[in-house]
CSV table of C-alpha atoms in Angstrom, one decimal:
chain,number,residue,atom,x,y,z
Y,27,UNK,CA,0.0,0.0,0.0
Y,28,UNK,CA,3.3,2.1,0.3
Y,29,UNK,CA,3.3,2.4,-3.7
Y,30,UNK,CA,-0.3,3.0,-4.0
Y,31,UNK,CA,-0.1,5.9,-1.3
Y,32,UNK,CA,2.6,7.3,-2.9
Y,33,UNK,CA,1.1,7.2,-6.2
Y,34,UNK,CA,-2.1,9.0,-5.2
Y,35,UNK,CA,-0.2,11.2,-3.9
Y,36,UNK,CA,2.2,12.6,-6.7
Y,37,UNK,CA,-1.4,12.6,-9.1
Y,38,UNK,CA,-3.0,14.5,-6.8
Y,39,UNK,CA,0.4,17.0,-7.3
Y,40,UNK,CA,-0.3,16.5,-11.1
Y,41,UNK,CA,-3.9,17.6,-10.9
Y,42,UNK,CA,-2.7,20.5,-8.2
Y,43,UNK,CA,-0.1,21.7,-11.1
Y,44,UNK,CA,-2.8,21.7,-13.5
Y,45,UNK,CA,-5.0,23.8,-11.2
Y,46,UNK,CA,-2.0,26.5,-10.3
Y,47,UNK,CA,-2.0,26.8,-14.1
Y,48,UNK,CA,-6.0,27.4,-14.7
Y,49,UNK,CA,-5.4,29.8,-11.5
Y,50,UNK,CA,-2.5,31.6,-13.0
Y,51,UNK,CA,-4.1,31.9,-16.4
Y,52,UNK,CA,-8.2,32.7,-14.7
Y,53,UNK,CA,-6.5,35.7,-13.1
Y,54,UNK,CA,-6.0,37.5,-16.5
Y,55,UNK,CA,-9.3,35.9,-18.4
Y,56,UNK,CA,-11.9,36.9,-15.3
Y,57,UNK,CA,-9.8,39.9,-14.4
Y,58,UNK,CA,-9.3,41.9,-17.3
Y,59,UNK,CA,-11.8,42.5,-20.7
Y,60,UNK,CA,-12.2,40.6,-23.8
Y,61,UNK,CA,-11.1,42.4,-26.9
Y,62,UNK,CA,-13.4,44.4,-28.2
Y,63,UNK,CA,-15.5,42.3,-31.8
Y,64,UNK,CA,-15.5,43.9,-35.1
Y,65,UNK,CA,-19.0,44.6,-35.9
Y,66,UNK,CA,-20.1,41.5,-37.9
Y,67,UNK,CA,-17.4,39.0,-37.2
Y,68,UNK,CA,-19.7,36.7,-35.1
Y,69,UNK,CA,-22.6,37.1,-37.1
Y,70,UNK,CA,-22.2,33.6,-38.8
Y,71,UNK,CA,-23.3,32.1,-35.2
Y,72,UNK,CA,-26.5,34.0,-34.6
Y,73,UNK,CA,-28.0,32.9,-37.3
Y,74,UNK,CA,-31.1,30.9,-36.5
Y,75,UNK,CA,-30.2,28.3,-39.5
Y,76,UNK,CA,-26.5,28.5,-39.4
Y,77,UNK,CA,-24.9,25.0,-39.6
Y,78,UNK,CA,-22.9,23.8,-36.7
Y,79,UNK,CA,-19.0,25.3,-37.7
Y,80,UNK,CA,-20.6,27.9,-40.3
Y,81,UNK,CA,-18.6,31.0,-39.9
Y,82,UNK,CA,-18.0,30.5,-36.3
Y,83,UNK,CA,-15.8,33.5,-35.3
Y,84,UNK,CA,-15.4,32.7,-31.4
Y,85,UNK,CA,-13.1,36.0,-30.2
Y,86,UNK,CA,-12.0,34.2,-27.3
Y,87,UNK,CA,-10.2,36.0,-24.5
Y,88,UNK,CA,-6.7,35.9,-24.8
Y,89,UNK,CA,-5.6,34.1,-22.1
Y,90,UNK,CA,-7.3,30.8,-23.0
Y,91,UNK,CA,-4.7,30.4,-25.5
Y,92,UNK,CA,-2.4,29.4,-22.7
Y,93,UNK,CA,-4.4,27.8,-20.7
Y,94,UNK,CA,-5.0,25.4,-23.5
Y,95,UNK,CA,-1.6,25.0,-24.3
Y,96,UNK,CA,-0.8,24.0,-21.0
Y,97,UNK,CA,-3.8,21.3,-20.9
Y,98,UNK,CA,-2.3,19.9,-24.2
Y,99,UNK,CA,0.9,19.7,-23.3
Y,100,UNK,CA,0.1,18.3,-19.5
Y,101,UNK,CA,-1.6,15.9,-21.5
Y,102,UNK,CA,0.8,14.7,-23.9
Y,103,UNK,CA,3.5,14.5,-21.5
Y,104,UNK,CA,1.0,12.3,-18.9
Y,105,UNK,CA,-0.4,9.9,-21.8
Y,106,UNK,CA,3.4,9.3,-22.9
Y,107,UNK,CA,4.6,8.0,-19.1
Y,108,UNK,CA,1.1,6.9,-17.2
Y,109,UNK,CA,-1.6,4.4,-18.7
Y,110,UNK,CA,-5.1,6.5,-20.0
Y,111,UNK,CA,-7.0,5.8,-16.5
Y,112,UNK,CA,-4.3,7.0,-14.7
Y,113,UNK,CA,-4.4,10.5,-16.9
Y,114,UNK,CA,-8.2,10.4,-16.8
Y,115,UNK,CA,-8.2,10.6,-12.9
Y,116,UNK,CA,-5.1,13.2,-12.9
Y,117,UNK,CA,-7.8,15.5,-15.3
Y,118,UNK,CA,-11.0,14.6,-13.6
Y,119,UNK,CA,-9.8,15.7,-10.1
Y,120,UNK,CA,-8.1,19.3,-11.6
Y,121,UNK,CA,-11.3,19.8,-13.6
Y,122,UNK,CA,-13.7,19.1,-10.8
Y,123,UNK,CA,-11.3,21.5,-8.8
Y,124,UNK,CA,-11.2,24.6,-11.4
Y,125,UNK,CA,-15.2,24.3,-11.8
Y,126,UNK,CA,-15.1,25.1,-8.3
Y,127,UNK,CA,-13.2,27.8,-8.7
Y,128,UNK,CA,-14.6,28.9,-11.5
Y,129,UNK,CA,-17.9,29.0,-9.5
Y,130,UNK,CA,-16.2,31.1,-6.5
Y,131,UNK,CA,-15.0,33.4,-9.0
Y,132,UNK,CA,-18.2,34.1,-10.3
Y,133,UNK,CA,-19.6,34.2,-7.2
Y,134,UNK,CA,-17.2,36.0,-5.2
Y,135,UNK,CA,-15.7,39.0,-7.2
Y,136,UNK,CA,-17.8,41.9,-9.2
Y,137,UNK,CA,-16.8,40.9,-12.6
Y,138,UNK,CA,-16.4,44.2,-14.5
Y,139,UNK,CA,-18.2,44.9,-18.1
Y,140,UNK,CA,-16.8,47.7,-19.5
Y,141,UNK,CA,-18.4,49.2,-22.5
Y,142,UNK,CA,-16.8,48.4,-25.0
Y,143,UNK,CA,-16.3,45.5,-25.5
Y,144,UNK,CA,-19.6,44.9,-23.7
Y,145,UNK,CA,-22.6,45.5,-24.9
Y,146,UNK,CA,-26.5,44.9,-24.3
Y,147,UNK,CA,-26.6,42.3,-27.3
Y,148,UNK,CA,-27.0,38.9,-27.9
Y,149,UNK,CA,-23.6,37.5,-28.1
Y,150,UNK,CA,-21.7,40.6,-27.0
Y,151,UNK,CA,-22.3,40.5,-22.6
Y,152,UNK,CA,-19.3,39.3,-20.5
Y,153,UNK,CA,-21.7,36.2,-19.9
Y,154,UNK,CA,-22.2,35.6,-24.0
Y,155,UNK,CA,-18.5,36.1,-24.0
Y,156,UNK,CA,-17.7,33.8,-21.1
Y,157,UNK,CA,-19.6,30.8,-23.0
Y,158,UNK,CA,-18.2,31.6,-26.3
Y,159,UNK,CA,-14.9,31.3,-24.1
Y,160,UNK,CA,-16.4,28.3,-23.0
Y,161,UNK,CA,-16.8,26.9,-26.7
Y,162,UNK,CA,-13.4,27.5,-27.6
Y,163,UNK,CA,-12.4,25.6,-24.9
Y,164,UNK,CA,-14.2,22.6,-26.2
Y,165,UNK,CA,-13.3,23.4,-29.8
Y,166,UNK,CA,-9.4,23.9,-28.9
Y,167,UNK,CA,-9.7,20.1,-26.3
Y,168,UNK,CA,-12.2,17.9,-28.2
Y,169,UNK,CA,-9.3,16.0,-29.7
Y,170,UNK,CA,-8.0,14.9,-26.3
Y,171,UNK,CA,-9.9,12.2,-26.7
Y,172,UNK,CA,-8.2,10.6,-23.7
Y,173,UNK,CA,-9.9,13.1,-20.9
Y,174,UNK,CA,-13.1,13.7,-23.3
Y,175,UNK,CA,-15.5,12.5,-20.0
Y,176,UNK,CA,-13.6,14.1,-17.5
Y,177,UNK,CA,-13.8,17.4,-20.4
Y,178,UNK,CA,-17.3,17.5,-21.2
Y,179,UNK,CA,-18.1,17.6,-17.1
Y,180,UNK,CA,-15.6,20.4,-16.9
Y,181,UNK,CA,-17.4,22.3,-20.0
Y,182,UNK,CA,-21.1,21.2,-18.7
Y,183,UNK,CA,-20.1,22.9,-15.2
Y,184,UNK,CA,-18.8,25.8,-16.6
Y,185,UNK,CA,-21.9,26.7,-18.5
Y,186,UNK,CA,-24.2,25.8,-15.2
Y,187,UNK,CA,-22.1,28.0,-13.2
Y,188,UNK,CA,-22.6,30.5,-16.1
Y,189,UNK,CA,-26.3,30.3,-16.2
Y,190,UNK,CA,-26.6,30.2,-12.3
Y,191,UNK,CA,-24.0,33.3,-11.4
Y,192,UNK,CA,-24.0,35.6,-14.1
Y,193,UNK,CA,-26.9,38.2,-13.0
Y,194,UNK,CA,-29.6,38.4,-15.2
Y,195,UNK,CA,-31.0,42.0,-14.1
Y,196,UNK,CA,-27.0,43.7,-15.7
Y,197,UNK,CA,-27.9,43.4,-19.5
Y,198,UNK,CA,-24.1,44.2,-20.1
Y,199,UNK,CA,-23.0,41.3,-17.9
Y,200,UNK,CA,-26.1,38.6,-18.6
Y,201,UNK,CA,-26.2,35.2,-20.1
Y,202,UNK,CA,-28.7,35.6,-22.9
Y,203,UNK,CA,-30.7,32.1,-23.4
Y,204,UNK,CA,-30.6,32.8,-27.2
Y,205,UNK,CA,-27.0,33.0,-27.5
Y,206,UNK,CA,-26.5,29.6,-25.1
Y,207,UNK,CA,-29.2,27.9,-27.0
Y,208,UNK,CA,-27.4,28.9,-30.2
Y,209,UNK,CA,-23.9,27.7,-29.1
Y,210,UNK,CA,-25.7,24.2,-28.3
Y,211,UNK,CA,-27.2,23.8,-31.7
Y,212,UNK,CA,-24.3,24.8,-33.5
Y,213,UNK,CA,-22.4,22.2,-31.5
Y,214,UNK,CA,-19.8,24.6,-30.0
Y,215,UNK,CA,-20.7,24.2,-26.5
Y,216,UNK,CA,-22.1,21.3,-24.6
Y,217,UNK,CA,-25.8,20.9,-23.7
Y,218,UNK,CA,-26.0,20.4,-19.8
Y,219,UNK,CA,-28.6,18.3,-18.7
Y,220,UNK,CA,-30.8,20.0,-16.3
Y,221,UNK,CA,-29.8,17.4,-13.0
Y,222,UNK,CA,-26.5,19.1,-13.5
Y,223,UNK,CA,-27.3,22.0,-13.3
């Protein structure tokens, strides 16, 4: 049981490192504004018949970019030197930790929404933004097909915590139902069943 305690022990460091780095990279994402859109650009995913992928234009925040990079390359170096349950558990046990974080975040600070970039329009509050962020992250991780479970409960609990936190009565700051409900039939961000939620 020696081995077994020790190995427990240096994945829960694993999914801790992977945690600093959602930490490190959250403080710039939640802290600071997404760039502003040029008028139009996103226009391909409002549209009621749009196919899923058609002119999808996601204007992510920046700092997603290396907070994906880091899951990828966590990932890759993990899959090459521990069997796929073993990397499965590493990523479930970070992702249930940074959707709890995520949570607090929401919960805890006064997330600014400066105008611009914000504005009262489908697509264009900080809480359309933060699940268009959301999307990206499923777009940019899909193909780690070795964490997709532990994944999709990450991305299903980020968009519950979205719908729950962001307030509804700040139109510059609101989740609007029509752009969730147009990220879920365009397939760019999961669908969470309502007992998650």
């Amino acid at each position: 049981t020696e081995f077994a305690d020790h190995r427990t022990s240096l994945f829960g460091k694993l999914s801790d490192l992977l945690l600093d780095r959602y930490s490190f990279h959250a403080r710039t994402w939640l802290s600071t504004p997404h760039h502003e859109v040029p008028d139009e650009s996103d226009a391909g995913i409002w549209a009621e018949e749009a196919p899923p992928g058609a002119g999808m234009s996601l204007n992510q925040h920046e700092a997603l970019d290396g907070f994906v990079k880091d899951i990828t390359n966590m990932y890759r170096v993990l899959l090459k030197n521990l069997t796929g349950d073993s990397v499965r558990k590493i990523f479930a046990k970070a992702f249930e930790a940074v959707a709890l974080k995520f949570e607090q975040r929401l919960t805890q600070e006064t997330l600014s929404a400066p105008t611009p970039p914000y504005e009262d329009k489908v697509g264009r509050s900080l809480g359309d933004r933060l699940a268009l962020d959301v999307a990206f992250l499923q777009e940019q991780l899909e193909k780690l097909s070795g964490i997709s479970t532990p994944l999709q409960r990450l991305l299903v609990d980020l968009v519950c915590h979205l719908r729950a936190r962001m307030p509804t009565d700040d139109p510059l700051k609101a989740l609007h139902p029509a752009a969730l409900e147009a990220l879920q039939r365009l397939a760019a961000c999961p669908a969470e069943p309502e007992a998650r939620c």
